[in-house]
PDB file of C-alpha atoms in Angstrom:
ATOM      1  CA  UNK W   1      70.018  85.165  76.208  1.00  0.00           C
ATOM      2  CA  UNK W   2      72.981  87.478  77.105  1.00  0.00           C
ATOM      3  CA  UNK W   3      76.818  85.143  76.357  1.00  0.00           C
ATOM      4  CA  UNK W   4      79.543  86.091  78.580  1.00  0.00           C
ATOM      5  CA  UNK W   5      82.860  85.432  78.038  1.00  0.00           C
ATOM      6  CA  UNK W   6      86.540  85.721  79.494  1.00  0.00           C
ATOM      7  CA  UNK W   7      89.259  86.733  77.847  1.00  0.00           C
ATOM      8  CA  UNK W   8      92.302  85.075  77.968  1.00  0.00           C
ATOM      9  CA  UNK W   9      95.936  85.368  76.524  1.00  0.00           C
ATOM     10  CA  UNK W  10      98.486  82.737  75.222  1.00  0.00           C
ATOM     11  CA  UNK W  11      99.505  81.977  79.242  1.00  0.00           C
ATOM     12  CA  UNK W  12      96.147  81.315  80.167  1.00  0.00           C
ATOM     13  CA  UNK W  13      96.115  84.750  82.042  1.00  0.00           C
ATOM     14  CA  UNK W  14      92.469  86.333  82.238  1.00  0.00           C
ATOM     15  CA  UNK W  15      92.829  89.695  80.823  1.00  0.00           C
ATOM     16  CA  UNK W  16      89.757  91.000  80.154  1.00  0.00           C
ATOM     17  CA  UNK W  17      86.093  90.149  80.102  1.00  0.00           C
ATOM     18  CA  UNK W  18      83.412  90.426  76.928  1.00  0.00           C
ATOM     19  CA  UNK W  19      79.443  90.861  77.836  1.00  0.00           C
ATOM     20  CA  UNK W  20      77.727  89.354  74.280  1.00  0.00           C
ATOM     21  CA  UNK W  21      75.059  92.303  74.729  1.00  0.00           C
ATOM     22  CA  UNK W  22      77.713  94.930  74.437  1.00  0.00           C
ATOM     23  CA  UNK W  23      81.151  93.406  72.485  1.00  0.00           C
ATOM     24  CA  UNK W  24      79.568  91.349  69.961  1.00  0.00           C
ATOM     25  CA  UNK W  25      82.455  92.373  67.301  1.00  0.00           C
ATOM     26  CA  UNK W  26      85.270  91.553  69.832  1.00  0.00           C
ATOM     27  CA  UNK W  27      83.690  88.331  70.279  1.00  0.00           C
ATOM     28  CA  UNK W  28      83.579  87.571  66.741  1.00  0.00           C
ATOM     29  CA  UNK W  29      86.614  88.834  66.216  1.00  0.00           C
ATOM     30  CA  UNK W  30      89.151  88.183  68.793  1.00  0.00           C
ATOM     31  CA  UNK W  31      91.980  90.291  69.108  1.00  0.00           C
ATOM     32  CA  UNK W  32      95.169  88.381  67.869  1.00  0.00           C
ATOM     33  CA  UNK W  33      96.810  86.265  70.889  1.00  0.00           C
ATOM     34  CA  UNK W  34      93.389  86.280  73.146  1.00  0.00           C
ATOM     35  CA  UNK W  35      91.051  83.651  72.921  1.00  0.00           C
ATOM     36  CA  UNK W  36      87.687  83.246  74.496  1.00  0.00           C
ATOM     37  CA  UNK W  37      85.989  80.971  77.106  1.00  0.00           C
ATOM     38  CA  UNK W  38      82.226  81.111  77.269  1.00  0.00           C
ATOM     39  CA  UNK W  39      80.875  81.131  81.372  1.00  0.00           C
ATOM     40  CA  UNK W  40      77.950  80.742  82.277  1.00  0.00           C
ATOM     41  CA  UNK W  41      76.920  83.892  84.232  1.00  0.00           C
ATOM     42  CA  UNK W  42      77.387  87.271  84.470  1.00  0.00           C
ATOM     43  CA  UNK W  43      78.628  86.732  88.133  1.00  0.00           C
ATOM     44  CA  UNK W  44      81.364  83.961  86.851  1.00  0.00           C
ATOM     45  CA  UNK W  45      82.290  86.386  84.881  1.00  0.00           C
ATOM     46  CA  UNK W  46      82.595  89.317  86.947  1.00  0.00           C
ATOM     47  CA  UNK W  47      84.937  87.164  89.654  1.00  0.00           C
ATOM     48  CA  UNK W  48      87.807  86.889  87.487  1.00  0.00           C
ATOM     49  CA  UNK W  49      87.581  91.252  88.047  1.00  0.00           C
ATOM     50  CA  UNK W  50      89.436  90.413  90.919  1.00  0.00           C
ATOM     51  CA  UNK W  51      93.070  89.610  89.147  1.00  0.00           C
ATOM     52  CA  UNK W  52      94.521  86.440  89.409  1.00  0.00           C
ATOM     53  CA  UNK W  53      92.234  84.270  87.507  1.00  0.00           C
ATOM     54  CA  UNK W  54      93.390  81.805  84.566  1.00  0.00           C
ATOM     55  CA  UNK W  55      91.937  79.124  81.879  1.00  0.00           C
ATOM     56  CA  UNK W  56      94.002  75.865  82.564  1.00  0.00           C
ATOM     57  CA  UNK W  57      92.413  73.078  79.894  1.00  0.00           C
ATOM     58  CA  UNK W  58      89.482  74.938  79.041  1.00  0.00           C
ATOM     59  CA  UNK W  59      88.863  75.381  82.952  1.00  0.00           C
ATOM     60  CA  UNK W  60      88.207  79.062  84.476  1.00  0.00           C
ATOM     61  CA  UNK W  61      90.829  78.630  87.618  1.00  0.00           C
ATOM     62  CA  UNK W  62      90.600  80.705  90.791  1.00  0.00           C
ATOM     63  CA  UNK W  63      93.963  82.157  91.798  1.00  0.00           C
ATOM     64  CA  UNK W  64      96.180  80.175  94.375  1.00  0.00           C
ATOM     65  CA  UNK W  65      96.179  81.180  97.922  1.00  0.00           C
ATOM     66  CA  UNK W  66      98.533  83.637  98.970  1.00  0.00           C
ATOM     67  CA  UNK W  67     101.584  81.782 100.779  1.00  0.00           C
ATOM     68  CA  UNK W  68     102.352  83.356 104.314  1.00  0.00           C
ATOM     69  CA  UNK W  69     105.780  85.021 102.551  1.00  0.00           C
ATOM     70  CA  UNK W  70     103.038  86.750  99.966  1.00  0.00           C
ATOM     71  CA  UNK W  71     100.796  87.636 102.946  1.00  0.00           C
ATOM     72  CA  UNK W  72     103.501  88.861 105.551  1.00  0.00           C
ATOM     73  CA  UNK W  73     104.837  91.107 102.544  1.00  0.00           C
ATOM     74  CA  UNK W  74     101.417  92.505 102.284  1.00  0.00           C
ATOM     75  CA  UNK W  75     101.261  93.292 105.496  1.00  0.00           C
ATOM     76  CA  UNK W  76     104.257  94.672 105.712  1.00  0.00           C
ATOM     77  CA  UNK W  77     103.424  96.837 102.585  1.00  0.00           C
ATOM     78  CA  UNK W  78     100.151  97.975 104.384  1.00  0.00           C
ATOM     79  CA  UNK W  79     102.011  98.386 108.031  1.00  0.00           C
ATOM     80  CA  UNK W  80     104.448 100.945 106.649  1.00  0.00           C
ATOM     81  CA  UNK W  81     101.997 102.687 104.826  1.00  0.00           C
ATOM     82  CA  UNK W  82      99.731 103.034 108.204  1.00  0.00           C
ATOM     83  CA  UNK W  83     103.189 104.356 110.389  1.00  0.00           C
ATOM     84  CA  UNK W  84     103.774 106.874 107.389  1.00  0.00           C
ATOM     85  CA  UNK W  85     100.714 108.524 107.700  1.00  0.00           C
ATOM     86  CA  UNK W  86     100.774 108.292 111.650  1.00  0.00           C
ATOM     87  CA  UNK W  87     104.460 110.326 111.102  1.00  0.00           C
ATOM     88  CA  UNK W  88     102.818 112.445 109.108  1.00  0.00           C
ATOM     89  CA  UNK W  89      99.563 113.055 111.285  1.00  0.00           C
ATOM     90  CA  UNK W  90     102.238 113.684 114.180  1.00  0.00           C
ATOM     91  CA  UNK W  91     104.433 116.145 112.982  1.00  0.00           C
ATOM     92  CA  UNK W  92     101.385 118.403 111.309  1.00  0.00           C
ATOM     93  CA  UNK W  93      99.347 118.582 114.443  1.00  0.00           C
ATOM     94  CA  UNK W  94      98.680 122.153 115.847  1.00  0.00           C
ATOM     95  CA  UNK W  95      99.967 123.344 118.465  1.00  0.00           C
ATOM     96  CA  UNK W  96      97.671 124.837 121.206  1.00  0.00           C
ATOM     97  CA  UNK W  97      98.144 128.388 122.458  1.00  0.00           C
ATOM     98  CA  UNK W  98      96.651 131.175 124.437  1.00  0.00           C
ATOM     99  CA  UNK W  99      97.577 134.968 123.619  1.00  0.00           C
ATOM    100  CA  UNK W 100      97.827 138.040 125.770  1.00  0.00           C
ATOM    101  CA  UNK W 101      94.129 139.075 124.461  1.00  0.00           C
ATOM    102  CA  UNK W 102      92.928 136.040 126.480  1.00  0.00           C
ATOM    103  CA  UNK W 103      92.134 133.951 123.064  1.00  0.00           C
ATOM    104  CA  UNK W 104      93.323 130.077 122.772  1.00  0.00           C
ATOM    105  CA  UNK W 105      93.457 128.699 119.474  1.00  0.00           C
ATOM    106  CA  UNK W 106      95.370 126.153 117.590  1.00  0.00           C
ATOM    107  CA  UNK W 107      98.053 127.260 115.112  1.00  0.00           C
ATOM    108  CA  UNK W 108     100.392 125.259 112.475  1.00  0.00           C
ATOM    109  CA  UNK W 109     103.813 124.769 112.713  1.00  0.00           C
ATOM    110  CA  UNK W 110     106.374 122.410 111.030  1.00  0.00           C
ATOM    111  CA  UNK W 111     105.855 121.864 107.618  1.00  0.00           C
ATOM    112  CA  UNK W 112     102.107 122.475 107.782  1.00  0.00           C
ATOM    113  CA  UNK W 113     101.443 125.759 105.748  1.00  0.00           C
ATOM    114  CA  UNK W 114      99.439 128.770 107.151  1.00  0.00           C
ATOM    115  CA  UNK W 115      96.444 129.411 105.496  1.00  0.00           C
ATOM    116  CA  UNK W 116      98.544 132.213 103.260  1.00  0.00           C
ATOM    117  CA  UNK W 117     100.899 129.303 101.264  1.00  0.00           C
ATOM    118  CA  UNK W 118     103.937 129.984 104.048  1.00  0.00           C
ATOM    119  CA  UNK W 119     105.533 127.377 105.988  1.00  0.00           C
ATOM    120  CA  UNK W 120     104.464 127.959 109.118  1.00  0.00           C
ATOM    121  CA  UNK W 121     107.563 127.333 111.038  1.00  0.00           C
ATOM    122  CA  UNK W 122     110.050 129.097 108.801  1.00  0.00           C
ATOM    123  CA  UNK W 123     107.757 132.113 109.086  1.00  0.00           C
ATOM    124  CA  UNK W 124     107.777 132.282 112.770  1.00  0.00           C
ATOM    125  CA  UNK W 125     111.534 131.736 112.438  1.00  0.00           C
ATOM    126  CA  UNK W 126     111.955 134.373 110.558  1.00  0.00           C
ATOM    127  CA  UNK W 127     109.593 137.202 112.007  1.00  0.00           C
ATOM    128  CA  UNK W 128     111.737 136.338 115.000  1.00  0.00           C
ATOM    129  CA  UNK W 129     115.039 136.117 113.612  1.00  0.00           C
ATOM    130  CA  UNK W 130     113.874 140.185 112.281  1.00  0.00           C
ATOM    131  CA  UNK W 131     113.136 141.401 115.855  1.00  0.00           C
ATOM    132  CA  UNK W 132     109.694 143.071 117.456  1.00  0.00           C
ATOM    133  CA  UNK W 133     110.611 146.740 115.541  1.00  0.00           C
ATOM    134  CA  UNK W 134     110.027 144.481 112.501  1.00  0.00           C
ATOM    135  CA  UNK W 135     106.436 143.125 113.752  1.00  0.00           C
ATOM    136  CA  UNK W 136     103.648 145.188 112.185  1.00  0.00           C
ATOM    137  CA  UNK W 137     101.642 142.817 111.069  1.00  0.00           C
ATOM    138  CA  UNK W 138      99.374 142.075 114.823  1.00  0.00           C
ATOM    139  CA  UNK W 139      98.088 139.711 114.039  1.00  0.00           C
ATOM    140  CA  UNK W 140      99.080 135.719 113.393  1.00  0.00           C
ATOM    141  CA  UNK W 141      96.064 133.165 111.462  1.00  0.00           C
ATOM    142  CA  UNK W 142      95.125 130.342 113.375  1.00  0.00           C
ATOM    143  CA  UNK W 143      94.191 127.102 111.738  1.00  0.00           C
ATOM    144  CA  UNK W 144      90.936 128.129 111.299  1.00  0.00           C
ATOM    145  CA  UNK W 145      91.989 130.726 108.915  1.00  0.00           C
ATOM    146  CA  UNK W 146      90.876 133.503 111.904  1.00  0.00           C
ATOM    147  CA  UNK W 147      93.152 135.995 113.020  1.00  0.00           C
ATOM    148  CA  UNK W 148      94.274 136.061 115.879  1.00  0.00           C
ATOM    149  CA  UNK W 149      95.522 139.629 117.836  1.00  0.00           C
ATOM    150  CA  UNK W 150      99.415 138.784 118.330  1.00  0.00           C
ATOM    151  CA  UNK W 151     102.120 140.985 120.103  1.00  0.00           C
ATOM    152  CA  UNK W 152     105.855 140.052 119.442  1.00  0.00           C
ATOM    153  CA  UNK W 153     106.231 138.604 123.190  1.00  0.00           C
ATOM    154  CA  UNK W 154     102.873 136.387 122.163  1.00  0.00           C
ATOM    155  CA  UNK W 155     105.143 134.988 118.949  1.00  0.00           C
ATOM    156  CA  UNK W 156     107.511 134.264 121.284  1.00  0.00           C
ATOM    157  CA  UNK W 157     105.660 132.400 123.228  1.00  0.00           C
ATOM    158  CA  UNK W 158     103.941 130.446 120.525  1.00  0.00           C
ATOM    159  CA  UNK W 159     107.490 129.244 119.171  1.00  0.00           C
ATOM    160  CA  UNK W 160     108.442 128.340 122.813  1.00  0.00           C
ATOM    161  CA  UNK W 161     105.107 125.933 122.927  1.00  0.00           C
ATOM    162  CA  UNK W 162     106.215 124.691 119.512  1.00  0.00           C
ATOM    163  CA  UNK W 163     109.590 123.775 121.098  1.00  0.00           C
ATOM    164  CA  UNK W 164     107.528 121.876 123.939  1.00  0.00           C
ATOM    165  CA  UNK W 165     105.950 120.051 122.033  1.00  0.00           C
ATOM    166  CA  UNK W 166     107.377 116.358 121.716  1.00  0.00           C
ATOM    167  CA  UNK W 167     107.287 116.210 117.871  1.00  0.00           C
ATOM    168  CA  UNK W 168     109.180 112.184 116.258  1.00  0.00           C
ATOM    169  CA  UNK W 169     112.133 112.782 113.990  1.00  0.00           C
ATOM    170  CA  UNK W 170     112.545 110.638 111.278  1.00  0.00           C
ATOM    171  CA  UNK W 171     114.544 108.077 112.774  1.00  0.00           C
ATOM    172  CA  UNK W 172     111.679 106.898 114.998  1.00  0.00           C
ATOM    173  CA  UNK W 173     109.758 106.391 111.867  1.00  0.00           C
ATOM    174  CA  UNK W 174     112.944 104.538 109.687  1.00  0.00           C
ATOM    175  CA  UNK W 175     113.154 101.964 113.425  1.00  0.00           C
ATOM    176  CA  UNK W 176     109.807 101.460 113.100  1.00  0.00           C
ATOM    177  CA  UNK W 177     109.642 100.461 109.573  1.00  0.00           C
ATOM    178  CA  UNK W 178     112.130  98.666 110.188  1.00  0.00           C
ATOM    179  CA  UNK W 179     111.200  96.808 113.072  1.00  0.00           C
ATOM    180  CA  UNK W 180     107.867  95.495 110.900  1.00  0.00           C
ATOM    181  CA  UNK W 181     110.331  94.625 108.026  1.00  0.00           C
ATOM    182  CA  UNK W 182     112.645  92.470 109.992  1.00  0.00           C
ATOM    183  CA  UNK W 183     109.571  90.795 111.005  1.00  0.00           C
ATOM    184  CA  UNK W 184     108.986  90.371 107.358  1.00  0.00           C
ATOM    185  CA  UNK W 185     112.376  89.011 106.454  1.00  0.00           C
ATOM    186  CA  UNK W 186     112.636  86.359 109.550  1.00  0.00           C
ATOM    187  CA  UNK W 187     114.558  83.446 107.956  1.00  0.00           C
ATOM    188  CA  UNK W 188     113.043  80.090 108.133  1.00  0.00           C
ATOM    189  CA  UNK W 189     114.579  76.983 110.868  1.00  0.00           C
ATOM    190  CA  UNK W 190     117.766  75.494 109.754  1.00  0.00           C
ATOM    191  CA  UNK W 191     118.212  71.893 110.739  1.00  0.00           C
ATOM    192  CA  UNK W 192     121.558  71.207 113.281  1.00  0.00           C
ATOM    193  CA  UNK W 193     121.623  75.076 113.396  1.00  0.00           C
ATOM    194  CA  UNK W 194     122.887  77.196 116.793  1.00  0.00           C
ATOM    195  CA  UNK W 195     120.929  79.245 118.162  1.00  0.00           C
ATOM    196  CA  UNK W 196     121.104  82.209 120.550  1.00  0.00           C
ATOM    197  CA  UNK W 197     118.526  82.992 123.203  1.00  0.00           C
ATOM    198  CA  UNK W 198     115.920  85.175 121.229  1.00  0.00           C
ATOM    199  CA  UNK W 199     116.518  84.267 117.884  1.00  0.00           C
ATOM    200  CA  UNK W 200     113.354  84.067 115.606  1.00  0.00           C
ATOM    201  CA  UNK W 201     112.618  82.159 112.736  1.00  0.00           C
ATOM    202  CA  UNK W 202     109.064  81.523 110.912  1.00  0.00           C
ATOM    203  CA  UNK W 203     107.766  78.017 110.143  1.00  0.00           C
ATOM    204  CA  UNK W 204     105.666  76.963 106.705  1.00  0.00           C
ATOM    205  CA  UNK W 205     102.619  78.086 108.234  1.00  0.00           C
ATOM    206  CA  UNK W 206     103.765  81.762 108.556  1.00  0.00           C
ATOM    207  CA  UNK W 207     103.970  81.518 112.663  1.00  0.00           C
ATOM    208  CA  UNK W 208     107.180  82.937 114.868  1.00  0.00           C
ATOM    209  CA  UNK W 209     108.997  80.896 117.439  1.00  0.00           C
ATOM    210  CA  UNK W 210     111.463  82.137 119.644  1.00  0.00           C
ATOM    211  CA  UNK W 211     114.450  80.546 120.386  1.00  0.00           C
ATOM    212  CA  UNK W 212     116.192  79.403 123.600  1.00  0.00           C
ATOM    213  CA  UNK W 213     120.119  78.523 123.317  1.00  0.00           C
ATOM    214  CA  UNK W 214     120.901  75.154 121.867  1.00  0.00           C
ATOM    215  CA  UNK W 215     121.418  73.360 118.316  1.00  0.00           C
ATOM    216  CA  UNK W 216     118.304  72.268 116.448  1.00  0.00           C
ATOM    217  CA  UNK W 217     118.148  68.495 115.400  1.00  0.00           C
ATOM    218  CA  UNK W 218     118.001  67.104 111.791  1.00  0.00           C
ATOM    219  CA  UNK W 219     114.000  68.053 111.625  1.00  0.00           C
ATOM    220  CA  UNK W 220     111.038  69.350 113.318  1.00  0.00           C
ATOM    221  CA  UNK W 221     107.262  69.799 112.322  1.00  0.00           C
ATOM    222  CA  UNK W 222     105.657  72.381 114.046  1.00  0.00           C
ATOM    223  CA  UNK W 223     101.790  73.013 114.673  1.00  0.00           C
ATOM    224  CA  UNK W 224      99.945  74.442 111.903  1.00  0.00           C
ATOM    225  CA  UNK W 225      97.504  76.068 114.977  1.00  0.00           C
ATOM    226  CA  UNK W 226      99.938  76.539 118.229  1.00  0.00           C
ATOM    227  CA  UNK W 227      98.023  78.051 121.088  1.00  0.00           C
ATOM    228  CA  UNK W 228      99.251  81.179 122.524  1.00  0.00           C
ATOM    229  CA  UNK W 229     102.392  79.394 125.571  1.00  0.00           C
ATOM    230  CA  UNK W 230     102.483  76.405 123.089  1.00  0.00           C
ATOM    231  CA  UNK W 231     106.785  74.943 123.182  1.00  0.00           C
ATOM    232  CA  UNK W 232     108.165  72.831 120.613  1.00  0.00           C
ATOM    233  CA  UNK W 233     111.477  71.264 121.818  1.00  0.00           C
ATOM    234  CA  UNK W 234     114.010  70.688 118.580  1.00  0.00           C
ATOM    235  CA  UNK W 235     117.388  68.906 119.474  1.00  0.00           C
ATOM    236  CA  UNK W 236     118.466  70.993 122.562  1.00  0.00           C
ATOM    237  CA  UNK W 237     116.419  74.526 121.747  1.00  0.00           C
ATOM    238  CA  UNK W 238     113.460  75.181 122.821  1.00  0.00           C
ATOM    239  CA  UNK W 239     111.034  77.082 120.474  1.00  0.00           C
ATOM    240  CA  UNK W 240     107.930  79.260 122.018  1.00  0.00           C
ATOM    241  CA  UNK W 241     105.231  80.685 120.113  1.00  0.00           C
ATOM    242  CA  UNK W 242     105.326  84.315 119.116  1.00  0.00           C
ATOM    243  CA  UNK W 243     102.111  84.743 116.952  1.00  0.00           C
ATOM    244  CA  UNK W 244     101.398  84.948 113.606  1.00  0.00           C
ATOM    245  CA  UNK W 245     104.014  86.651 111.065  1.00  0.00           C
ATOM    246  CA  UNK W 246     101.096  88.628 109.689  1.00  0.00           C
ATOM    247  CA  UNK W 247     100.030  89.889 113.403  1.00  0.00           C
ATOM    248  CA  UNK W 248     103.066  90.573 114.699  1.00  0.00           C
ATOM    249  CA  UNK W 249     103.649  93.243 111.717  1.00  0.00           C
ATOM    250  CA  UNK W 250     100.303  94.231 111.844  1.00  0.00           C
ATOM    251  CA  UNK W 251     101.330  94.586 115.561  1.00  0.00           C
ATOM    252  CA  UNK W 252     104.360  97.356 114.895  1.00  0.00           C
ATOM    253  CA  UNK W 253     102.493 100.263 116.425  1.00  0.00           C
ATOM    254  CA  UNK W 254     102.971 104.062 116.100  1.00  0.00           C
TER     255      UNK W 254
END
């Protein structure tokens, strides 16, 4: 019958795992600083795979629940990563344009190369910048990688659509990671604290109130589960519900 094992070091941290069918010599022989504890499947031994997992006493211990700061800085994490890739999805798209030959295709601009290696945009600036006596080419590749029949007056007109286009700069992308990290950072309530009309703090249970002018009192306990309207009156503020930490980040849209 097949022994499994985890692997553990001098913290009680699970580093590895040892399958008796396959690391008979590491069970033997331990490396120095690990020790083992037998389990008694393959699947209890496969769980720890997902990190966390320690021997407390000679007892395999799941990890502890994430706290709502650990799970609003995951999603904020995850929410910046999604509005960096929307940035980037946004400023790459191609531009749509019809030539004098009658042919509409989609071409890159920006920083999105042309099929060739050449950044698009600094290529059309520059054919441009050089004049139509320097235009022999003809002809201008479309995202396909076709090419497309192209007069001087149709470049001109293709950097003119790339000029309509309503392209973000980088600073909408900076307010909007910063709008889901402010969410992050909310500071908790502070007892016989002012407040101003639309402050925001988040409670022990990771939720967002909203303040209305006043001065807290010495304590308050909030719902673990407010409904969506619930109140919670604290010395002469008035705290309403916001949502979730964790949605309201996950909420910071592109």
């Amino acid at each position: 019958m097949t022994q499994y094992y985890v692997v553990y070091d001098s913290t009680g941290a699970v580093v590895t795992r040892y399958d008796g069918d396959i690391n008979a010599n590491l069970i033997a022989n331990p490396p120095a600083g690990l020790s083992l504890l037998e389990v008694s499947t393959q699947a209890e031994m496969l769980q720890t795979c997902s990190g966390g997992w320690t021997v407390v006493g000679g007892v395999l211990t799941p990890p502890s629940a994430p706290t709502s700061a650990q799970l609003a800085n995951q999603a904020a994490q995850a929410q910046v990563a999604t509005l960096q890739s929307a940035y980037q999805s946004a400023i790459s798209a191609p531009v749509t344009f019809k030539n004098s030959s009658g042919v509409t295709s989609t071409y890159a601009f920006g920083n999105t190369l042309t099929p060739g290696g050449s950044n698009a945009q600094a290529l059309l600036v520059q054919i441009l910048a050089a004049g139509s006596a320097a235009w022999t080419a003809g002809v201008w590749f479309d995202t396909n990688g076709d090419a497309q029949t192209m007069t001087f007056a149709d470049l001109q007109g293709l950097s003119a659509a790339i000029e309509a286009m309503e392209t973000p700069d980088d600073q909408h992308l900076m307010a909007k990671i910063a709008s889901a990290q402010a969410i992050r950072d909310l500071p908790s309530r502070g007892a016989s604290t002012t407040y101003a009309a639309g402050q925001q703090i988040v409670d022990s249970n990771g939720n967002v109130w909203t303040a209305t002018a006043g001065t807290t009192g010495a304590t308050c306990t909030f719902p673990a589960s407010p409904a969506a309207g619930a109140t919670k009156t604290d010395g002469t503020v008035t705290w309403a519900f916001a949502g979730s930490q964790v949605a309201l980040v996950e909420g910071v849209s592109w």
